[in-house]
XYZ file of C-alpha atoms in Angstrom:
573
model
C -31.594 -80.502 76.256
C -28.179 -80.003 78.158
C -26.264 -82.262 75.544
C -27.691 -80.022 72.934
C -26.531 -76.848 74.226
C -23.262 -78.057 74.524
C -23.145 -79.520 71.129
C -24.512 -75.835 69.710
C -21.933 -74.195 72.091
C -18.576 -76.343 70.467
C -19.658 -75.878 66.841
C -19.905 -71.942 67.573
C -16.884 -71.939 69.090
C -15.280 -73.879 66.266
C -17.202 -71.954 63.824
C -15.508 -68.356 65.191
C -12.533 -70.093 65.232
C -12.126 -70.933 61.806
C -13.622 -67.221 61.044
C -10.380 -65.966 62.935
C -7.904 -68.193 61.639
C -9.342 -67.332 57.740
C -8.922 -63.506 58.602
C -5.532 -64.004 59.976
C -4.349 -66.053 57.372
C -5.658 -63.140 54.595
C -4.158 -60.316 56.284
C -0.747 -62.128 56.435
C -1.312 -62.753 53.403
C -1.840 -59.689 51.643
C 0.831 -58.409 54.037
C 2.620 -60.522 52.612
C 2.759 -59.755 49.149
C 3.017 -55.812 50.127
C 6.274 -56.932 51.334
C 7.144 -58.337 48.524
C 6.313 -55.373 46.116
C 8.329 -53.046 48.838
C 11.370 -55.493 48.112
C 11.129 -55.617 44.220
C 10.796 -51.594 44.174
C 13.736 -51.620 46.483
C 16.068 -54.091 44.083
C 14.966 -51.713 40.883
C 16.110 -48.737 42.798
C 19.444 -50.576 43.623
C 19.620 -51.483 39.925
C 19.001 -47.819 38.735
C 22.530 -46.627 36.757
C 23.305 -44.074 39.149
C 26.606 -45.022 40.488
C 27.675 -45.037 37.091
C 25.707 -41.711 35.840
C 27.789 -39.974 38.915
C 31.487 -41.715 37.827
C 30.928 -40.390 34.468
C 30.044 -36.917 35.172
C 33.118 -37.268 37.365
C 35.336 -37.694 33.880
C 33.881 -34.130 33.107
C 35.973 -32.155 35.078
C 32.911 -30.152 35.972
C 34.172 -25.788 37.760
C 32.669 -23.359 38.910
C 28.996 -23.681 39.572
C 28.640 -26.636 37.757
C 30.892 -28.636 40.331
C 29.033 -27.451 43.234
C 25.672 -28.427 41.779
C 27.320 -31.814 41.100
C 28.668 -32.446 44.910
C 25.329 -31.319 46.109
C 23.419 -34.119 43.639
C 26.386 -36.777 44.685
C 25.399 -36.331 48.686
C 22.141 -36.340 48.048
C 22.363 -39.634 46.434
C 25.082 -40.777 49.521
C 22.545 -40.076 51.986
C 19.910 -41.985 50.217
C 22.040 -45.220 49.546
C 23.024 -45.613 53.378
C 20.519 -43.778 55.933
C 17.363 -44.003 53.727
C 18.003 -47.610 52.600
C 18.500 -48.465 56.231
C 15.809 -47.147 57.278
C 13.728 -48.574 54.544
C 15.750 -52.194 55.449
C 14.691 -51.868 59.163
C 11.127 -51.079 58.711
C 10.775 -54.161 55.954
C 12.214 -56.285 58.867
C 9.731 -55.158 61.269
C 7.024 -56.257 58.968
C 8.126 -59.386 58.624
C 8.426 -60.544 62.721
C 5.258 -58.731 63.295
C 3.531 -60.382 59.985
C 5.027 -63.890 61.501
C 4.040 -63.378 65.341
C 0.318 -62.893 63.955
C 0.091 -59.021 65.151
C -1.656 -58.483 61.807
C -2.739 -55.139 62.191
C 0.511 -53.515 63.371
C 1.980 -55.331 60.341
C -0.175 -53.309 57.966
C 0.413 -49.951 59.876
C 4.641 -50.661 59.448
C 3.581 -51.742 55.856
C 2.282 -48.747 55.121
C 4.867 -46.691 56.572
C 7.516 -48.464 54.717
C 5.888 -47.703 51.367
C 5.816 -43.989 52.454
C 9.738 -44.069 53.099
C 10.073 -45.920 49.385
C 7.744 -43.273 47.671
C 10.106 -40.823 49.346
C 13.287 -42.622 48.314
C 12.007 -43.242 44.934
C 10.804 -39.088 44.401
C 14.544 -38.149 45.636
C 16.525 -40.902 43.406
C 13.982 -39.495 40.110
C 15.361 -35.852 40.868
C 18.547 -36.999 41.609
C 19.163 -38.329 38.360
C 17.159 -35.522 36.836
C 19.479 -33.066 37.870
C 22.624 -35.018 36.661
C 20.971 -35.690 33.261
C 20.377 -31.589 32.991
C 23.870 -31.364 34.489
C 25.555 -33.781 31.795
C 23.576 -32.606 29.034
C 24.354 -28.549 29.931
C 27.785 -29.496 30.463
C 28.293 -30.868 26.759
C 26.354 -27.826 25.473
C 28.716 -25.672 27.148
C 31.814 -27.984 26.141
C 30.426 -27.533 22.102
C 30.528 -24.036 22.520
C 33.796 -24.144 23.599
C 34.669 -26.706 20.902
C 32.801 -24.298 18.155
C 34.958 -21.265 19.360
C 38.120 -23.406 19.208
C 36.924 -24.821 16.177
C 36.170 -20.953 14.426
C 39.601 -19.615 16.505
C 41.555 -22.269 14.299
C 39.393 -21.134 10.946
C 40.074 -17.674 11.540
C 44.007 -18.238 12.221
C 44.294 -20.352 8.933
C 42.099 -17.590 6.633
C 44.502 -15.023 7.757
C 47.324 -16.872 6.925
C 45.984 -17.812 3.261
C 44.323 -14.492 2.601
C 46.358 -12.238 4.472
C 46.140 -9.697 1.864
C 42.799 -9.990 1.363
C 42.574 -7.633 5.050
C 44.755 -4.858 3.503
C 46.487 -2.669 5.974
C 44.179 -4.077 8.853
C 46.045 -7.256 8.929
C 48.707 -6.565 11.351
C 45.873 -5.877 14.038
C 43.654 -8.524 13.139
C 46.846 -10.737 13.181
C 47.266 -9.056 17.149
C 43.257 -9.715 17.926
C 44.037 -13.287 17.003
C 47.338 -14.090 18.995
C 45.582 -12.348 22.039
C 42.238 -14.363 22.067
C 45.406 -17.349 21.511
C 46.403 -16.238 24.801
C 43.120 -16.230 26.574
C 42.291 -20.232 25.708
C 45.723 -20.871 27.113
C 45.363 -19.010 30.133
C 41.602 -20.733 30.296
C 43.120 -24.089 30.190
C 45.996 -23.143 32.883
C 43.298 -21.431 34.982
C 41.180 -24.736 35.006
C 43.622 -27.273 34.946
C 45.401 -25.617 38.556
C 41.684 -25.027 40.702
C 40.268 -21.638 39.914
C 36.798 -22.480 38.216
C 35.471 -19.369 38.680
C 38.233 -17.259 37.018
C 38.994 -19.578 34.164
C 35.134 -19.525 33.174
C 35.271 -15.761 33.042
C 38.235 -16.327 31.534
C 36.686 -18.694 28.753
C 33.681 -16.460 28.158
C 36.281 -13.057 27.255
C 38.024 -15.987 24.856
C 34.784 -16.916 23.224
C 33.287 -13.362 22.555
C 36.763 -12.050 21.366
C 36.965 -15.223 18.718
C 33.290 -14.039 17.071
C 33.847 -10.580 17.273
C 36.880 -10.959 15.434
C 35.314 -13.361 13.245
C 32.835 -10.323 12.481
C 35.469 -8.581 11.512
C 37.207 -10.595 9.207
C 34.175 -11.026 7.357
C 33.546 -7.249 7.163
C 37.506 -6.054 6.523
C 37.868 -8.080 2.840
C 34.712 -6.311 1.600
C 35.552 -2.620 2.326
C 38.858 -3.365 1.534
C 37.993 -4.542 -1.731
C 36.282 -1.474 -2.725
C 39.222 0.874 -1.215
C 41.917 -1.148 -3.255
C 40.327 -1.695 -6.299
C 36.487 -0.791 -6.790
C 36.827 3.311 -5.695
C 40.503 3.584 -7.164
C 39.416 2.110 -10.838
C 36.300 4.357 -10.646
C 38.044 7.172 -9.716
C 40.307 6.834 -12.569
C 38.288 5.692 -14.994
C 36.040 9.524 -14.249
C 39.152 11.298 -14.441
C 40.187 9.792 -17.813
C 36.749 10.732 -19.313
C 36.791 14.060 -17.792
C 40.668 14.990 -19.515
C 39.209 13.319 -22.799
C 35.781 15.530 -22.274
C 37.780 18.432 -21.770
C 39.728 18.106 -25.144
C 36.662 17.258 -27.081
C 35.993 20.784 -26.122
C 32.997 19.934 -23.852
C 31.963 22.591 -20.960
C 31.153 21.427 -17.148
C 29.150 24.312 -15.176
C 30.920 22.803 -12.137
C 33.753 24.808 -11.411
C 35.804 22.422 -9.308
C 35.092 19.098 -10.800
C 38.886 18.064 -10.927
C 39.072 18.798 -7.097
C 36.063 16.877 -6.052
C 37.597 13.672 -7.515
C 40.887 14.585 -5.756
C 38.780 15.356 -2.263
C 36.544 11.706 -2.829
C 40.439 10.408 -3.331
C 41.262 12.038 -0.038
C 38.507 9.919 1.619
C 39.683 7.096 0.251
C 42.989 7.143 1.772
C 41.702 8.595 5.165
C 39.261 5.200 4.973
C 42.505 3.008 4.512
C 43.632 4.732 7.608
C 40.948 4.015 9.737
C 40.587 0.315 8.405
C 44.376 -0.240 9.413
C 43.203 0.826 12.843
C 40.251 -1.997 12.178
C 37.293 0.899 12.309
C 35.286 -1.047 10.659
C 31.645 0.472 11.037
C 33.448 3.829 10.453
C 35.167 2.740 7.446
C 31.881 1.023 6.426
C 29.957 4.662 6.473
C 32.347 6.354 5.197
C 32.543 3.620 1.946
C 28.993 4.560 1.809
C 28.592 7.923 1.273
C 32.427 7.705 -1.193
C 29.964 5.428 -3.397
C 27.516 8.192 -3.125
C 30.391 11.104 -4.300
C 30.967 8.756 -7.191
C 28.054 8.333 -8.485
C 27.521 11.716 -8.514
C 30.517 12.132 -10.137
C 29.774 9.648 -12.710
C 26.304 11.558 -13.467
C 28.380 14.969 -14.253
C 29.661 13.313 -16.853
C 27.096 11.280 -18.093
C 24.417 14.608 -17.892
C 27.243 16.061 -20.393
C 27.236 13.528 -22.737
C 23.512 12.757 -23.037
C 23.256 16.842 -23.599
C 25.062 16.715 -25.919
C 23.612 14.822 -28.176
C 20.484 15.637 -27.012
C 21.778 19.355 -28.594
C 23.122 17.830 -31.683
C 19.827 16.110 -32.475
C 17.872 19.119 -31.964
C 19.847 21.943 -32.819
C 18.450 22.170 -36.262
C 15.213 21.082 -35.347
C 14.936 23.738 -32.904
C 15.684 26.671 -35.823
C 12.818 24.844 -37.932
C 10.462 25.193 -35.174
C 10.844 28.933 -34.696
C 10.685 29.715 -37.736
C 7.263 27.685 -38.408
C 5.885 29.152 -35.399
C 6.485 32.363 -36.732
C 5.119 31.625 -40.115
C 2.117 29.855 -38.328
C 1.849 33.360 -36.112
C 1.911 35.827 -38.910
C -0.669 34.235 -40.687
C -2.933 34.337 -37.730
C -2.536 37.812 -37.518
C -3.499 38.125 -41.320
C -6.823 35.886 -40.704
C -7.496 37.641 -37.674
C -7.336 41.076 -39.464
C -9.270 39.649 -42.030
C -11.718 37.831 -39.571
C -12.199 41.045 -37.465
C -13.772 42.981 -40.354
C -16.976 41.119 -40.373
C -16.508 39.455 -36.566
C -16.225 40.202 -32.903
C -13.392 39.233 -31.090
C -14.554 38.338 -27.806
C -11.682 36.579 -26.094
C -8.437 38.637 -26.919
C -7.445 36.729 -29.649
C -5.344 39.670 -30.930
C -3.477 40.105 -28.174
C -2.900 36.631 -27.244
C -1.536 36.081 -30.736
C 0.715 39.040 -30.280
C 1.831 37.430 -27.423
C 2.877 34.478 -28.473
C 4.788 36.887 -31.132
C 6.725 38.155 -28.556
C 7.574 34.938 -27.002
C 8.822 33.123 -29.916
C 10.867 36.467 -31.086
C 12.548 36.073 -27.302
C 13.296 32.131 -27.849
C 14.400 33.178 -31.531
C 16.749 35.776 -29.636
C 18.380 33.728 -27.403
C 19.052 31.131 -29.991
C 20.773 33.236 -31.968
C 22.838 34.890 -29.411
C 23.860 30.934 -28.077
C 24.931 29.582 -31.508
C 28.466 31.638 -31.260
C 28.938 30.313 -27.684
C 28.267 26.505 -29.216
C 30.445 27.217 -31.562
C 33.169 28.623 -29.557
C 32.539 25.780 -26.911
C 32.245 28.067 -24.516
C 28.764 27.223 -22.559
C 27.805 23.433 -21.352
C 25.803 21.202 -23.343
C 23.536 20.645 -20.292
C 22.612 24.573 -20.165
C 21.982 24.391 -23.774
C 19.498 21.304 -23.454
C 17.577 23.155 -20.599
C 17.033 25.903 -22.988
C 15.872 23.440 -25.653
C 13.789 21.723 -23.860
C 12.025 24.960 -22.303
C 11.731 26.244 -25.881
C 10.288 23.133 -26.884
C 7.593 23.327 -24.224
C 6.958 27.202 -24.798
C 6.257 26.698 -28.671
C 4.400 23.122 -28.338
C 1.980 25.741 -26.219
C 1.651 28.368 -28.306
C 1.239 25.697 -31.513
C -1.840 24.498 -29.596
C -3.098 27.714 -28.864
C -2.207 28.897 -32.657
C -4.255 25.804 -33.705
C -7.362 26.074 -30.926
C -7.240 30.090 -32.135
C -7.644 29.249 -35.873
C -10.303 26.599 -35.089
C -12.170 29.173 -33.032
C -11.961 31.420 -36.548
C -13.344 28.986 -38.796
C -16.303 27.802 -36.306
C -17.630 31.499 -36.347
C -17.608 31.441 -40.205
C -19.375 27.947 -39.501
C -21.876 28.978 -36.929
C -22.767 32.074 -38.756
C -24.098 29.723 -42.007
C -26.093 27.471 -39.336
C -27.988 30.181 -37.469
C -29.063 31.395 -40.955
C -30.167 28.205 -41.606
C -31.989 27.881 -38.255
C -33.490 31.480 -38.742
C -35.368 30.081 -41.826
C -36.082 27.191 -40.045
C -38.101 29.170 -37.355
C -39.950 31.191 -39.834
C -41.069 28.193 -41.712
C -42.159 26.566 -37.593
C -43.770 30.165 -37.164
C -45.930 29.774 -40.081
C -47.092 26.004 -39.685
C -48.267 26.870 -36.318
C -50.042 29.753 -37.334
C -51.835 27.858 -40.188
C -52.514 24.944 -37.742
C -54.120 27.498 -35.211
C -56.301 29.116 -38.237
C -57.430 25.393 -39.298
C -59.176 25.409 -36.054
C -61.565 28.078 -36.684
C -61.343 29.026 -33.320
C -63.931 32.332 -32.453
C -60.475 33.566 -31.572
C -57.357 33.243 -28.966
C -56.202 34.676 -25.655
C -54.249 37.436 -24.689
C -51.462 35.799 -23.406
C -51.024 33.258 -26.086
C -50.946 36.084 -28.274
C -48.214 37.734 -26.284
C -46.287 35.068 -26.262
C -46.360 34.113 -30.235
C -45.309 37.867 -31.136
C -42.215 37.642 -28.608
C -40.629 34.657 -30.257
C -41.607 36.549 -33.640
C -39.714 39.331 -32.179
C -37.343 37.261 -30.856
C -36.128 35.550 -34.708
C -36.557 38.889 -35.906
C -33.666 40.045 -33.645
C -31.632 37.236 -34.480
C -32.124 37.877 -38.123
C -30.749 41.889 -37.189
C -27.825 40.165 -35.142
C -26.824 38.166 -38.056
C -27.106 40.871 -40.488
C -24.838 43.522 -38.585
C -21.042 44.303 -40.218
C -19.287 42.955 -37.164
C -21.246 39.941 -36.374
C -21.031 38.848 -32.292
C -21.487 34.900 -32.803
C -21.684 34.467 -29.045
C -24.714 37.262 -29.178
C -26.042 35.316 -32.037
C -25.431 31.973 -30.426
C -27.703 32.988 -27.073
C -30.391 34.268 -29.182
C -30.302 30.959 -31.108
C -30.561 28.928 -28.190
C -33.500 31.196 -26.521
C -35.358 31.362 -30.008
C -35.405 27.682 -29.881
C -36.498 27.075 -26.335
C -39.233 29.767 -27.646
C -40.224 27.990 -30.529
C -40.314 24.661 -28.078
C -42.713 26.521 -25.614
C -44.818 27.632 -28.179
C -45.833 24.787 -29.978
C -46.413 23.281 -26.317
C -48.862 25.806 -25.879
C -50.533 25.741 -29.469
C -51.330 22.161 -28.817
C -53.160 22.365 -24.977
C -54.881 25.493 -26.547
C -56.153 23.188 -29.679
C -56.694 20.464 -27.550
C -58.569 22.328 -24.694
C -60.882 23.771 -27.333
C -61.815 20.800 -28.730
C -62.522 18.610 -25.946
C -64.476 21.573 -24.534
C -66.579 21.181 -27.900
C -66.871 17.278 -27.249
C -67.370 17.801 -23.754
C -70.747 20.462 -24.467
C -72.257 17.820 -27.314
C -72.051 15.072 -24.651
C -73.530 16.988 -21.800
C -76.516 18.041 -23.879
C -78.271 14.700 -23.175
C -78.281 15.833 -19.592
C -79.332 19.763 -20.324
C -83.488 19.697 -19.752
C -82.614 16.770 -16.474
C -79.985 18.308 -15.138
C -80.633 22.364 -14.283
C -76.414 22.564 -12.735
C -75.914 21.053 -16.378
C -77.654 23.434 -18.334
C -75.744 26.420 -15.801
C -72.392 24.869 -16.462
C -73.279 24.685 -20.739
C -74.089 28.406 -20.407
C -70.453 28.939 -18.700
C -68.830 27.077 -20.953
C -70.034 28.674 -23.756
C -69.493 32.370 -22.719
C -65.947 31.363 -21.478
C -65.118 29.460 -24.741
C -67.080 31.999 -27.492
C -66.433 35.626 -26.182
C -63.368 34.806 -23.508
C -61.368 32.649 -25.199
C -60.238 30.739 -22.030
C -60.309 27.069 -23.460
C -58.677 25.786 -20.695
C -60.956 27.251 -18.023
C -63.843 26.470 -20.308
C -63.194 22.293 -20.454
C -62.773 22.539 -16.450
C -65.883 24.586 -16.075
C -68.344 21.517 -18.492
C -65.688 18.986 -17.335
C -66.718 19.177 -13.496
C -70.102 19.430 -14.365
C -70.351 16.158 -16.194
C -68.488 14.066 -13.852
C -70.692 15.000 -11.182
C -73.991 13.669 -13.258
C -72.044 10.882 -14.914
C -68.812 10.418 -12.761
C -65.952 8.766 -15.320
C -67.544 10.457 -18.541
C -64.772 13.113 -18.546
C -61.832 10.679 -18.517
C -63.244 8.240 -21.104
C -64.121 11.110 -23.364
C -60.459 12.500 -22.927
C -59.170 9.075 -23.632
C -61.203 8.974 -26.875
C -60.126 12.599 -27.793
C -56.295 11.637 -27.644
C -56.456 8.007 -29.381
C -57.905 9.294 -32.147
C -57.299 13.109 -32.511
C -56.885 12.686 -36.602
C -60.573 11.488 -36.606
C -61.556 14.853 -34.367
């Protein structure tokens, strides 16, 4: 029992024994390799280009701003490469007598604090070298600009000297401009080269917007140049030549002071030139745009001539023709209308108007004949003289159209006189058939009212027939009564038909209600009705409701069926 215990007692000891050396041996070991990753991350960071990123930033020359950003980068990285990669040294070696002296646990705690410190080292060296890469890459922007100034300063020096002329009398300044922003790159380089960042950069930046602003300007100059030298001068000429060769071909301006508006758009010219030598260009440039403007209008003045005057040559003649066939076409509307007048009335001032337009072609007549010497004596502008054409060409195309719409008026009352004597036979003959078709009927004889009615549109044609018959016939009197005789006529034989029809569905209506006259007492009553409204009252209408309402209440549907028979076959009636 004893030797047992003992034997249980070793093993257990043996057994946590090799428990404890297995978890010792793991945690050194995965201390272990921690150690190792901490020393490859530390040789990559020592193998990171940065000594060499910071030498050739160095060649740059950085100033200003730009060099102070750099030393701040440069001891950044000079306190990483000594303190913090001492630091990060020491704490590896503590790791490794602690991992090695089997105090495990501490091990892992300095592990872990030595992988903070390289995170940390790592985060500084990755904005480190951010900053120089921005730094580098900013600094060769800015050295491009530069470059691209120099590059358009030399451009601009060598255009001047090929095209000097080209700039006119603003070359002498642009030629200053140049040899000043000259200046300002040397004093740039002087500034930098002998310590004072600050001022050469301001320096550098006057340089740079001097070289496009007077790259602006050379582009500008040649082009309103152009047109000062050459473009407004030719023009200018070119008007005044056509104007002295106008003149002798005896033409006539209505501007008074033509020759002195070319000289005073001359004047601006030359004031232009002066402002361009003082290199004004946006001046010079508004000014060139409003000259273009002047000679424009100058060229119109002469071009409004010339097209009036052939305009006038082409219509002259024409012109005399026209007045004198509106004149013909005017005095024989007075003879028609004369004529017309005897046996029609006028309703719409026809006279007059035509006297009217009398009086207006006499005036255009007049004042053709009183401009002919002037044309001949050259002595009033072709563009007056198409004015007047043209107004006189409007005047008589309107009173041609009213001449015409006149005339046509005349010969539709002539016309509508021969149809309302047609239609007046026309409603006599309707009159008739309707009164024979009423008399067919045999009818014991009709009401008032229809009566009334039939005499009116007799009396009705009858005054049409007195309208037409009068010595001055009024068309638009005979026109209305035309119109009303047929909406009569339309009315009437309306009405003839529901009176025939009324009186002899009444008729069919009685014979069928007689089967129900000895059964039916209300039947017999309504017969009786019927009959004295239909034989001594003449109400037709009144009599089919009266025999109609009766039946349908003994036979309901009789009435409709009946009807329906009545008006499909009416011939057979």
């Amino acid at each position: 029992m004893g030797s047992n215990l003992i034997i249980g007692i070793v093993i257990a000891i043996i057994v946590v024994a090799a428990g404890l050396y297995g978890v010792g041996f793991y945690m050194r070991k995965k201390n272990q390799e921690k150690l190792d990753q901490l020393e490859k991350r530390k040789e990559s960071l020592f193998d990171l280009p940065i000594i060499e990123e910071i030498d050739e930033i160095k060649k740059m020359h950085l100033v200003g701003q730009s060099q102070n950003t750099f030393r701040d980068w440069n001891q950044k990285w000079a306190d990483i490469s000594t303190r913090s990669f001492s630091e990060l040294e020491g704490q590896i070696f503590e790791v490794e007598n602690l991992n090695e002296t089997f105090r495990f646990f501490k091990a892992q705690a300095a592990v872990s604090e030595a992988e903070a410190t390289m995170n940390i080292m790592e985060q500084e060296v990755k904005r480190i070298r951010d900053g120089l890469k921005e730094l580098r890459e900013s600094e060769e922007r800015n050295s491009l600009q530069v470059q691209k100034a120099l590059d358009v300063y030399e451009e601009l020096k060598q255009k001047l000297r090929e095209n000097g002329e080209g700039f006119g009398p603003a070359y002498p300044e642009i030629q200053k401009q140049i040899k000043s922003i000259e200046n300002e790159f040397t004093q740039f380089v002087t500034l930098n080269t002998s310590g004072d960042p600050v001022e050469a950069r301001k320096v550098l930046a006057d340089a740079e917007k001097h070289t496009y602003e007077v790259e602006d300007l050379m582009n500008r100059v040649p082009v309103v140049f152009e047109e000062l030298d050459k473009t407004f001068p030719s023009q200018l000429k070119e008007i005044e030549d056509s104007y002295k060769k106008m003149i002798n071909d005896h033409y006539v301006f209505p501007e008074e002071n033509f020759q002195a508006d070319i000289q005073r758009v001359a004047r601006r010219v030359e004031n232009s030139l002066e402002d361009l030598a003082k290199v004004e260009v946006e001046a010079v440039e508004v000014a060139n745009r409003t000259t273009a403007e002047e000679i424009d209008g100058l060229y119109d003045v002469l071009e409004r001539e010339i097209e009036a005057r052939r305009y006038v040559m082409k219509n002259a003649k024409v012109l005399t023709e026209y007045i004198e066939h509106a004149t013909r076409n005017n005095r024989q509307l007075l003879i028609e209308l004369d004529h017309t007048s005897q046996s029609y009335a006028l309703n719409h001032n026809e006279l007059g108007r035509v006297r009217g337009f009398q009086t207006e072609i006499e005036e255009i007549a007049r004042r053709n004949e009183n401009i002919a010497p002037e044309l001949d004596k050259n002595e009033i502008p072709y563009s007056e003289l198409q004015h007047f054409y043209k107004d006189a060409f409007k005047i008589l195309d309107d009173v041609e159209g009213q001449q015409v719409e006149i005339d046509d008026a005349l010969r539709e009352l002539r016309k509508g006189e021969k149809i309302a004597q047609d239609k007046i036979d026309t409603f006599e003959f309707k009159l008739r058939n309707l009164k024979r078709f009423v008399e067919k009927q045999r009818l014991p004889g009709l009401p008032g009212e229809y009566l009334e009615f039939f005499f009116m549109a007799t009396d009705r044609i009858e005054e049409l027939s007195k309208a037409l018959n009068k010595i001055r016939v009024d068309m638009e009197e005979v026109n209305k009564l035309v119109a009303i005789c047929e909406e009569d006529l339309e009315l009437l034989d309306q009405r003839t038909h529901d009176l025939v029809d009324a009186a002899a569905l009444t008729e069919q209506m009685m014979q069928y209600a007689n089967r129900y006259r000895h059964s039916h007492p209300e039947v017999k009553a309504s017969i009786d009705r019927t009959l004295e409204l239909f034989t001594n009252e003449y109400r037709y209408q009144d009599a089919l409701d009266e025999i109609g309402t009766a039946l349908e209440r003994v036979e309901p549907g009789a009435f409709k069926r009946i009807e329906d028979f009545y008006f499909n076959h009416r011939d057979l009636v």
